[in-house]
Coordinates of C-alpha atoms and ligand atoms in Angstrom, one line a residue:
Chain A
M146 CA -70.8 94.2 62.0
M147 CA -74.2 94.8 62.6
L148 CA -77.2 96.5 64.3
K149 CA -79.2 94.0 66.7
V150 CA -82.4 95.0 68.2
E151 CA -83.5 92.9 71.3
G152 CA -86.9 93.1 73.1
L153 CA -87.6 96.3 72.2
S154 CA -90.8 98.4 73.5
A155 CA -91.5 101.8 73.0
G156 CA -94.0 104.2 72.3
Y157 CA -95.3 107.8 72.8
G158 CA -96.2 109.0 76.1
N159 CA -98.4 106.3 77.5
I160 CA -99.0 104.4 74.6
T161 CA -96.8 101.4 73.6
I162 CA -96.7 101.1 69.8
L163 CA -93.2 98.7 70.0
R164 CA -93.7 95.3 71.9
D165 CA -91.0 93.2 72.4
L166 CA -89.5 93.4 69.2
S167 CA -86.3 91.9 68.0
F168 CA -84.4 92.2 64.8
Q169 CA -81.0 92.5 62.7
A170 CA -79.4 94.5 60.1
Q171 CA -75.9 92.7 59.0
A172 CA -73.2 95.0 57.2
G173 CA -73.3 94.6 53.4
E174 CA -76.9 94.0 53.2
V175 CA -80.2 95.4 52.8
T176 CA -82.9 94.4 55.4
C177 CA -86.5 95.2 54.7
I178 CA -89.0 96.0 56.8
M179 CA -92.5 95.3 55.8
G180 CA -96.1 95.8 57.3
R181 CA -99.2 97.5 57.1
N182 CA -99.9 101.0 57.8
G183 CA -99.6 101.7 61.1
A184 CA -97.9 98.5 61.8
G185 CA -94.7 100.5 63.6
K186 CA -92.3 100.8 60.7
S187 CA -91.8 104.7 61.4
T188 CA -91.9 104.2 65.1
L189 CA -89.4 101.5 64.7
M190 CA -86.7 103.8 62.9
K191 CA -87.3 106.5 65.2
A192 CA -86.7 104.2 68.4
I193 CA -83.6 103.2 66.6
M194 CA -82.7 107.0 66.5
G195 CA -83.4 107.4 70.4
L196 CA -86.0 109.9 69.1
V197 CA -89.0 107.6 71.0
P198 CA -87.7 106.2 74.2
A199 CA -87.2 102.7 74.3
S200 CA -89.0 101.4 77.9
A201 CA -87.6 97.7 77.4
G202 CA -84.7 96.1 75.5
T203 CA -81.6 96.8 73.9
I204 CA -80.2 98.2 70.9
T205 CA -76.9 97.7 69.8
L206 CA -74.4 98.5 67.2
N207 CA -71.2 96.2 66.9
G208 CA -71.9 95.2 70.4
K209 CA -72.4 98.6 71.8
A210 CA -75.5 99.9 73.6
V211 CA -77.2 102.5 72.1
Q212 CA -80.6 102.5 73.4
S213 CA -79.7 104.6 76.6
L214 CA -77.9 107.4 75.0
P215 CA -79.5 110.9 74.4
A216 CA -80.8 111.1 70.7
H217 CA -78.3 113.5 69.2
K218 CA -75.7 110.8 70.3
V219 CA -77.0 108.1 68.2
P220 CA -76.1 109.6 64.7
M221 CA -72.3 110.2 66.1
E222 CA -72.0 106.5 66.3
G223 CA -72.9 105.9 62.9
I224 CA -76.4 105.3 62.4
A225 CA -78.0 107.9 59.8
Y226 CA -81.7 108.2 58.9
V227 CA -83.6 109.1 56.2
P228 CA -87.3 109.7 57.6
Q229 CA -90.5 109.2 55.9
G230 CA -91.6 112.6 53.9
R231 CA -88.1 113.4 54.0
R232 CA -88.0 116.2 56.8
L233 CA -85.5 118.3 55.4
F234 CA -84.7 121.7 56.7
G235 CA -87.0 123.5 53.8
P236 CA -86.0 127.0 54.4
L237 CA -82.3 126.0 54.0
T238 CA -80.4 125.8 50.9
V239 CA -79.4 122.4 49.5
A240 CA -75.6 123.2 51.0
E241 CA -76.9 123.9 54.0
N242 CA -78.7 121.0 54.3
I243 CA -75.7 119.1 53.5
E244 CA -73.7 121.2 55.9
V245 CA -75.9 120.2 58.7
G246 CA -75.5 116.4 57.9
L247 CA -71.6 116.9 57.7
L248 CA -71.7 118.3 61.2
A249 CA -72.6 114.7 63.0
R250 CA -69.4 113.2 62.5
K251 CA -67.3 116.0 61.5
K252 CA -66.7 114.9 57.9
G253 CA -65.4 117.7 55.4
A254 CA -64.7 118.4 51.6
K255 CA -64.1 114.8 51.1
T256 CA -67.5 113.3 52.0
R257 CA -69.4 116.1 50.6
D258 CA -67.8 115.4 47.3
F259 CA -68.8 111.9 47.4
V260 CA -72.4 112.3 48.0
L261 CA -72.6 115.5 45.7
D262 CA -70.7 112.9 42.7
L263 CA -73.7 110.2 43.9
F264 CA -76.4 113.0 43.0
P265 CA -74.9 115.8 40.5
R266 CA -78.4 117.2 40.0
L267 CA -77.7 118.4 43.7
R268 CA -74.5 119.6 42.8
E269 CA -76.2 121.9 40.0
R270 CA -78.8 123.3 43.1
L271 CA -76.5 124.3 45.7
D272 CA -77.9 127.5 46.5
Q273 CA -81.5 126.6 46.0
V274 CA -83.6 126.7 48.8
S275 CA -84.6 123.1 49.4
S276 CA -88.0 123.6 50.0
T277 CA -88.4 124.4 46.6
L278 CA -86.9 121.5 44.9
S279 CA -88.7 118.9 43.1
G280 CA -90.0 115.6 45.1
G281 CA -87.5 113.4 43.6
E282 CA -84.5 115.8 44.2
Q283 CA -85.6 116.5 47.8
Q284 CA -85.6 112.6 48.3
M285 CA -81.9 112.5 46.8
L286 CA -81.1 115.5 49.0
A287 CA -82.7 113.7 51.9
I288 CA -80.4 110.8 51.4
A289 CA -77.3 112.9 50.7
R290 CA -77.5 114.6 53.8
A291 CA -77.5 111.2 55.6
L292 CA -75.1 109.8 53.6
C293 CA -72.9 112.8 54.7
L294 CA -72.3 111.1 58.2
E295 CA -70.5 108.3 56.3
P296 CA -72.4 105.8 58.3
Q297 CA -72.2 102.1 59.1
V298 CA -75.9 102.0 59.1
L299 CA -78.6 103.7 57.2
L300 CA -82.4 103.7 58.2
L301 CA -84.6 104.6 54.7
D302 CA -87.9 105.1 55.9
E303 CA -90.2 104.5 52.7
P304 CA -87.7 106.4 50.2
T305 CA -90.0 105.9 47.3
E306 CA -93.1 107.0 48.4
G307 CA -94.6 109.4 46.2
L308 CA -92.1 109.4 43.3
Q309 CA -92.2 108.5 39.5
P310 CA -90.8 105.3 38.1
S311 CA -87.4 106.9 37.0
M312 CA -86.8 108.5 40.2
I313 CA -87.6 105.4 42.2
Q314 CA -85.2 103.4 39.9
L315 CA -82.2 105.8 40.6
I316 CA -83.0 105.6 44.4
R317 CA -82.9 102.0 44.2
D318 CA -79.7 101.9 42.1
T319 CA -78.2 104.0 44.8
V320 CA -79.2 101.6 47.6
L321 CA -77.9 98.9 45.9
S322 CA -74.4 100.6 45.1
L323 CA -74.0 101.4 48.8
R324 CA -74.7 98.1 49.7
K325 CA -71.5 97.1 48.1
T326 CA -69.6 99.5 50.3
G327 CA -70.6 97.3 53.2
M328 CA -73.2 99.7 54.6
A329 CA -75.9 97.8 56.6
T330 CA -79.2 99.4 55.3
V331 CA -82.6 98.7 56.8
L332 CA -85.2 99.7 54.2
V333 CA -88.9 100.4 54.9
E334 CA -90.8 99.5 51.6
Q335 CA -94.2 98.3 50.6
R336 CA -93.8 97.1 46.9
V337 CA -93.1 93.6 46.6
D338 CA -90.9 93.5 43.5
A339 CA -89.0 95.9 45.1
V340 CA -88.4 94.0 48.0
L341 CA -87.5 91.0 46.2
K342 CA -85.2 92.9 43.7
M343 CA -83.3 94.9 46.6
S344 CA -83.3 92.9 49.9
D345 CA -81.7 90.0 51.3
R346 CA -83.8 89.5 54.6
V347 CA -87.1 90.9 55.0
C348 CA -88.7 91.6 58.4
F349 CA -92.7 91.2 58.6
M350 CA -94.3 93.6 61.2
A351 CA -97.5 93.6 62.6
H352 CA -99.0 94.9 65.8
G353 CA -95.6 96.6 67.0
R354 CA -93.6 93.4 66.4
V355 CA -91.2 91.6 63.6
E356 CA -93.4 88.3 63.5
A357 CA -91.6 86.7 60.7
E358 CA -88.0 87.3 59.5
V359 CA -87.2 85.8 56.2
A360 CA -84.1 85.6 53.8
T361 CA -85.2 86.8 50.4
G362 CA -84.1 84.0 48.6
D363 CA -86.8 81.8 50.5
L364 CA -89.7 84.2 49.2
G365 CA -91.3 84.4 45.9
P366 CA -93.7 86.8 44.6
Q367 CA -96.3 85.2 45.7
S368 CA -95.4 84.1 48.8
S369 CA -98.3 84.1 51.5
L370 CA -96.5 86.1 54.1
F371 CA -96.9 89.1 52.0
R372 CA -100.4 88.6 51.6
Q373 CA -100.6 88.1 55.4
F374 CA -98.9 91.4 56.5
V375 CA -98.9 93.6 53.6
G376 CA -102.2 92.3 52.3
V377 CA -101.3 91.9 48.5
Chain B
M204 CA -88.4 175.9 64.3
A205 CA -89.8 175.5 60.9
F206 CA -91.5 172.6 59.7
G207 CA -88.3 171.2 57.5
P208 CA -85.6 171.1 60.6
F209 CA -88.4 169.7 63.1
L210 CA -89.1 166.9 60.8
F211 CA -85.4 166.4 60.4
L212 CA -85.3 166.3 64.3
A213 CA -88.1 163.9 64.8
L214 CA -86.9 161.4 62.1
L215 CA -83.5 161.3 64.0
E216 CA -85.3 160.6 67.3
G217 CA -87.3 157.9 65.3
T218 CA -84.2 156.4 64.2
V219 CA -82.2 156.1 67.5
M220 CA -85.8 154.7 69.0
A221 CA -85.7 152.3 65.8
A222 CA -82.3 151.2 66.3
V223 CA -82.5 150.2 70.1
L224 CA -86.3 148.8 69.7
A225 CA -84.7 146.4 66.5
L226 CA -81.7 145.5 69.1
T227 CA -84.7 144.5 71.7
A228 CA -87.0 142.8 69.5
I229 CA -84.6 140.8 67.5
G230 CA -84.0 139.0 70.8
L231 CA -87.4 138.3 71.5
S232 CA -88.0 137.2 68.0
L233 CA -85.1 134.9 67.8
V234 CA -86.2 133.1 71.2
F235 CA -89.5 132.8 69.7
G236 CA -88.7 131.4 66.4
V237 CA -86.1 128.9 67.5
M238 CA -87.6 128.0 70.7
R239 CA -91.5 128.5 70.2
V240 CA -91.3 130.5 73.5
V241 CA -93.0 133.7 74.0
N242 CA -90.8 135.2 76.7
V243 CA -92.5 137.6 78.8
A244 CA -89.5 138.2 80.9
H245 CA -88.0 139.6 78.0
G246 CA -88.0 143.4 79.4
E247 CA -86.6 142.4 82.4
F248 CA -83.4 141.3 80.8
F249 CA -83.4 144.5 79.2
M250 CA -83.7 146.3 82.5
L251 CA -81.2 143.8 84.0
G252 CA -78.5 145.1 81.2
A253 CA -79.2 148.8 82.4
V254 CA -78.9 148.1 85.9
T255 CA -75.8 146.0 85.3
A256 CA -74.3 149.0 83.5
W257 CA -75.3 151.2 86.5
F258 CA -73.2 148.5 88.6
V259 CA -70.3 148.2 86.7
T260 CA -69.9 152.3 85.7
H261 CA -70.1 153.1 89.3
Y262 CA -68.1 150.5 90.9
L263 CA -65.4 150.0 88.3
P264 CA -62.7 152.4 88.8
F265 CA -62.4 153.5 85.0
P266 CA -63.1 156.6 83.2
P267 CA -66.6 156.8 81.7
A268 CA -65.8 155.7 78.2
I269 CA -64.0 152.5 79.8
G270 CA -66.6 152.0 82.4
W271 CA -69.3 151.9 79.7
L272 CA -67.5 149.8 76.9
A273 CA -67.1 147.4 79.9
A274 CA -70.5 147.3 80.7
L275 CA -71.3 147.1 77.1
L276 CA -68.9 143.7 77.4
I277 CA -70.3 142.5 80.8
A278 CA -73.6 143.3 81.1
P279 CA -74.8 141.0 78.0
L280 CA -72.4 138.1 79.5
V281 CA -74.2 138.5 82.8
V282 CA -78.0 138.7 82.0
G283 CA -76.8 136.1 79.0
A284 CA -75.7 133.6 81.8
I285 CA -79.0 134.6 84.1
A286 CA -81.1 133.7 81.2
W287 CA -79.1 130.2 80.5
L288 CA -80.0 129.5 84.0
A289 CA -83.4 130.1 83.5
D290 CA -83.5 128.0 80.7
V291 CA -82.0 125.2 82.0
F292 CA -83.7 125.1 85.6
V293 CA -87.2 126.4 84.5
L294 CA -88.4 126.5 80.5
K295 CA -86.3 122.7 80.0
R296 CA -88.3 121.2 83.1
L297 CA -91.3 122.5 81.3
K298 CA -90.2 120.7 78.1
Y299 CA -90.8 124.2 76.4
D300 CA -94.7 123.8 76.5
P301 CA -95.9 126.9 74.7
E302 CA -98.6 127.9 77.4
A303 CA -96.7 126.7 80.5
T304 CA -93.3 128.7 79.4
I305 CA -95.8 131.8 79.2
V306 CA -96.6 131.2 82.7
A307 CA -93.2 130.6 83.8
T308 CA -91.8 133.4 82.2
I309 CA -94.4 135.8 84.0
G310 CA -93.0 134.5 87.0
L311 CA -89.7 135.0 85.8
L312 CA -90.7 138.9 85.0
Y313 CA -91.7 139.3 88.7
I314 CA -88.7 137.5 90.0
L315 CA -86.2 139.7 88.3
Q316 CA -88.0 142.6 89.0
Q317 CA -88.4 142.0 92.8
T318 CA -84.5 141.1 92.8
A319 CA -83.7 144.1 91.4
L320 CA -86.2 146.4 94.0
T321 CA -84.4 144.6 96.5
F322 CA -80.7 144.8 95.2
Y323 CA -80.7 148.1 93.4
G324 CA -83.5 149.9 94.7
P325 CA -86.4 152.3 93.4
D326 CA -84.3 155.0 92.5
A327 CA -83.7 155.8 88.8
R328 CA -79.9 156.4 88.5
P329 CA -77.8 157.9 85.4
V330 CA -75.3 156.3 83.6
E331 CA -72.5 158.4 82.3
P332 CA -72.3 158.4 78.6
P333 CA -69.0 157.3 77.3
F334 CA -68.4 160.8 75.5
N335 CA -70.2 164.1 75.5
L336 CA -70.1 165.5 72.1
R337 CA -72.8 167.9 70.6
L338 CA -73.2 167.8 66.3
Q339 CA -74.5 171.5 65.6
F340 CA -76.6 171.8 62.6
P341 CA -77.7 174.9 61.3
W342 CA -81.3 174.3 63.1
F343 CA -80.2 172.8 66.1
G344 CA -77.4 170.9 68.1
Y345 CA -78.2 167.1 68.2
S346 CA -76.5 164.4 70.6
G347 CA -73.3 162.9 69.0
Y348 CA -73.7 160.1 71.5
K349 CA -77.6 159.0 70.2
L350 CA -75.9 158.7 66.7
F351 CA -73.3 156.7 68.0
V352 CA -76.2 154.4 69.6
V353 CA -77.6 154.1 66.0
L354 CA -74.3 153.0 64.5
A355 CA -73.6 150.6 67.4
A356 CA -76.9 149.0 67.3
G357 CA -76.6 148.5 63.4
L358 CA -73.3 146.8 63.9
I359 CA -74.3 144.4 66.9
L360 CA -77.5 143.6 64.5
L361 CA -75.1 143.1 61.3
G362 CA -72.8 141.1 63.8
V363 CA -76.5 138.8 64.6
W364 CA -76.9 138.6 61.2
A365 CA -73.7 137.2 59.9
F366 CA -74.0 134.8 63.1
M367 CA -77.1 133.2 62.0
T368 CA -76.0 133.0 58.2
R369 CA -72.5 132.6 58.0
T370 CA -71.2 130.4 61.3
K371 CA -71.8 126.8 62.1
A372 CA -73.8 127.5 65.3
G373 CA -76.2 129.9 63.1
L374 CA -76.9 127.4 60.8
V375 CA -77.6 124.8 63.9
M376 CA -79.8 127.2 65.2
R377 CA -82.0 127.8 62.1
A378 CA -81.9 123.7 61.6
T379 CA -83.5 123.2 65.2
Q380 CA -85.8 126.0 64.4
V381 CA -87.1 123.9 61.2
D382 CA -87.6 120.7 62.8
M383 CA -86.2 119.8 66.2
E384 CA -86.6 116.3 66.0
T385 CA -84.7 115.7 62.7
A386 CA -82.0 118.2 64.0
R387 CA -81.4 115.7 66.7
A388 CA -81.5 112.9 64.3
F389 CA -78.2 114.6 63.0
G390 CA -76.4 114.8 66.2
I391 CA -77.5 118.6 67.0
N392 CA -77.6 118.9 71.2
V393 CA -81.4 120.9 70.9
D394 CA -81.0 121.2 74.6
R395 CA -77.8 123.2 74.5
V396 CA -79.1 125.1 71.0
Y397 CA -81.9 126.2 73.2
A398 CA -80.2 127.3 76.4
G399 CA -77.8 129.3 73.8
T400 CA -80.8 131.1 72.0
F401 CA -82.4 131.8 75.3
A402 CA -79.0 133.7 76.7
L403 CA -78.4 135.0 73.1
G404 CA -82.1 136.6 73.0
A405 CA -81.5 138.0 76.6
A406 CA -78.0 139.3 75.9
L407 CA -79.3 141.2 73.2
A408 CA -81.6 143.0 75.2
A409 CA -79.3 143.7 77.5
A410 CA -76.7 145.3 75.0
A411 CA -79.8 147.4 74.0
A412 CA -80.4 148.4 77.1
V413 CA -76.7 149.5 77.8
L414 CA -76.7 151.6 74.7
I415 CA -79.7 153.5 76.0
V416 CA -78.9 153.6 79.7
P417 CA -76.7 157.0 79.4
I418 CA -80.0 158.4 77.5
Q419 CA -82.6 157.2 80.0
Q420 CA -81.3 156.1 83.6
A421 CA -81.4 152.7 85.1
H422 CA -84.6 151.8 87.0
Y423 CA -86.3 148.5 88.2
L424 CA -89.5 149.2 86.4
M425 CA -87.8 150.4 83.0
G426 CA -88.5 146.7 81.2
H427 CA -92.1 147.5 80.4
D428 CA -92.2 149.4 77.6
P429 CA -89.4 147.7 75.5
L430 CA -91.5 144.4 76.3
L431 CA -94.6 146.0 74.5
L432 CA -93.0 147.4 71.9
S433 CA -90.8 144.3 70.9
F434 CA -94.4 142.3 71.2
I435 CA -95.8 145.2 69.0
V436 CA -92.4 144.8 66.5
V437 CA -92.7 141.3 66.4
I438 CA -96.1 140.8 65.6
I439 CA -96.2 143.3 62.9
G440 CA -92.9 141.7 61.4
G441 CA -94.2 138.1 61.5
L442 CA -93.2 136.1 64.5
G443 CA -89.7 134.3 64.3
S444 CA -88.9 136.2 61.0
L445 CA -85.7 138.3 61.7
R446 CA -86.2 140.5 58.6
G447 CA -89.7 141.4 59.5
T448 CA -88.5 142.4 63.0
L449 CA -86.0 144.7 61.5
V450 CA -88.5 146.3 59.3
A451 CA -91.2 146.7 61.5
A452 CA -89.0 147.9 64.1
L453 CA -87.9 150.7 61.6
I454 CA -91.9 151.2 61.0
I455 CA -92.4 151.8 64.8
G456 CA -89.4 153.6 65.8
L457 CA -89.6 156.2 63.2
S458 CA -93.6 156.5 63.1
D459 CA -93.2 156.8 67.0
G460 CA -90.4 159.4 66.8
V461 CA -92.5 161.6 64.2
I462 CA -95.9 161.3 65.8
S463 CA -94.4 161.7 69.4
M464 CA -93.0 165.4 68.5
F465 CA -95.5 166.7 66.1
F466 CA -98.7 165.1 68.2
S467 CA -98.1 163.3 71.8
P468 CA -96.3 160.1 72.9
T469 CA -100.1 158.9 73.8
L470 CA -101.0 159.2 70.2
A471 CA -98.1 157.4 69.0
K472 CA -98.7 154.4 71.3
I473 CA -102.2 154.3 70.4
I474 CA -101.2 154.5 66.7
A475 CA -98.9 151.3 67.2
T476 CA -101.3 149.4 69.0
L477 CA -104.0 150.1 66.2
L478 CA -101.6 148.3 63.8
V479 CA -101.0 145.7 65.6
A480 CA -104.7 145.3 65.5
L481 CA -104.9 145.6 61.9
V482 CA -102.0 143.3 61.1
L483 CA -103.8 140.7 63.4
V484 CA -107.3 141.0 61.4
F485 CA -105.7 141.5 57.7
R486 CA -102.6 139.6 57.9
P487 CA -102.5 137.4 61.2
Q488 CA -99.0 135.9 60.0
G489 CA -97.5 139.4 60.2
L490 CA -95.6 141.1 57.3
F491 CA -93.1 138.9 56.5
G492 CA -94.3 135.7 58.6
A493 CA -95.2 132.5 56.8
K494 CA -98.2 131.2 56.6
T495 CA -99.1 128.5 59.0
Ligands
ATP682 N1 -96.5 110.9 67.5 C1 -97.0 110.3 67.9 N2 -97.9 110.2 68.9 C2 -98.9 108.8 69.4 N3 -99.2 108.2 68.4 C3 -98.5 108.3 67.4 C4 -97.3 109.1 67.1 N4 -96.7 108.6 65.7 C5 -97.4 107.5 65.4 N5 -98.1 107.1 66.2 C6 -99.1 105.7 66.1 O1 -97.8 104.7 66.3 C7 -98.7 104.0 65.3 C8 -97.8 103.2 64.4 O2 -97.2 104.7 63.6 P1 -96.2 104.4 62.3 O3 -96.0 105.7 61.9 O4 -95.1 103.8 63.2 O5 -96.8 103.1 61.6 P2 -96.0 103.1 60.1 O6 -95.8 101.4 60.1 O7 -95.2 103.7 59.8 O8 -97.2 103.2 58.8 P3 -97.1 103.9 57.5 O9 -97.1 102.7 56.7 O10 -98.5 104.9 57.2 O11 -96.2 104.8 57.7 C9 -100.1 104.4 64.6 O12 -100.7 104.0 65.5 C10 -99.9 105.9 65.1 O13 -101.2 106.5 65.0
MG683 MG1 -94.3 105.0 58.7

């Protein structure tokens, strides 16, 4: 089972951001995407979701092409998205955000219980308006909302951005426990220690392309790739 | 008549106006809130509702009560369908661009108005009320139908509220209103939500018109006043805020009723317009609108 992106070009209007980009994400693995600000990481996530139209290339899930589907059909195939900056439905309550997540693949009470067991703090706040949650709680809700699809592929765009260490740890533990369930996770992450601890493969992006794709085992904290592509 | 009863009568008239205005304006508010489209043709959907009611009651061989009830069902459906088509063939093609859709709905306004003139004609025509009941207060008699209008409008508004807060379709509309890109990423067919919202907004205006047409008569130019007043209400209440729209409709409706009776309808309109100016200067987001 895998998500496979081949020769993808995509952008906004006349501006091309992604150029001939290829990478794969395998089931039961965490694939990290690294790259400097503006390298096109978020654009890649949006292109996979069909939110940014692909002008060339293919995106396949288990061999099925998804790049030509209308955007709202992509999640139905089992690809779930945690956007950068969370993008919750702010005026809606926690319960309502979860409900929207359940709609896409017609999941019910079982799925809802599963995600709320994963984040008990959300269960205590079901009727709270989501924009009033703390940053960490909002991130939990963004992940919970995506998990409501029971996805095969989970796209996480900088889920620990702006969070305190204990919350970062909780999000990382969650990602690692999801890997065990056989989900394919694509994680945009900027911190080298997190990438080394969590991922199976790392894709380094620059100028809208994946310039290097490496097994995490072959990387060390001092690897020159980090310096070259992330600048640390 | 003594001051007390006169004020009571004015408040009654104001309440009827507020109820119908709330129903009309809520449609406009919904369309702007969810789609960010300023629908200048909203008043024409109101007019089409009244004209459809006339056709239904005139051509279907029912007694007035059944005919009117049939109109209350058929007119919103017909007008909603027309709005759906307008969305698919006009607004969607403009990608819901805020400026282009204003111009397009101005065009739509004239198309609908001239179509009504062509097929319905320039005359104002009455529609029989579903029942004739006169309530006798100690000081004056009052139309039972007008009070029924208040009740019916209230029930429909309650229905809209329940739809928005208690149903899946309402949830999907609210999610789309907040962030349509993220809504898409969660499987929401935004095109369909937009078409449905535009149809619903138009259907509400049509329902308001069916309620009012036994009091006012159907005429091809009758959309102007509801459009202006709806805009006043939506601006005062806060663009896209349903609660604000209701409160503002109550304020404008009641003050219009009272000022029209005690002074003159023109003064009532002047004051409403002044109120809008004041709101725009001191609280541009409206009474209940969120700051942007
Ligand atoms: N809606 C948009 N319209 C036009 N250009 C955009 C849009 N969104 C992003 N871009 C441009 O696309 C390029 C890539 O942006 P993207 O958000 O994908 O980068 P990123 O790698 O996610 O960066 P960061 O690390 O800051 O999140 C940038 O040059 C950005 O200015
Ligand atoms: Mg980004």
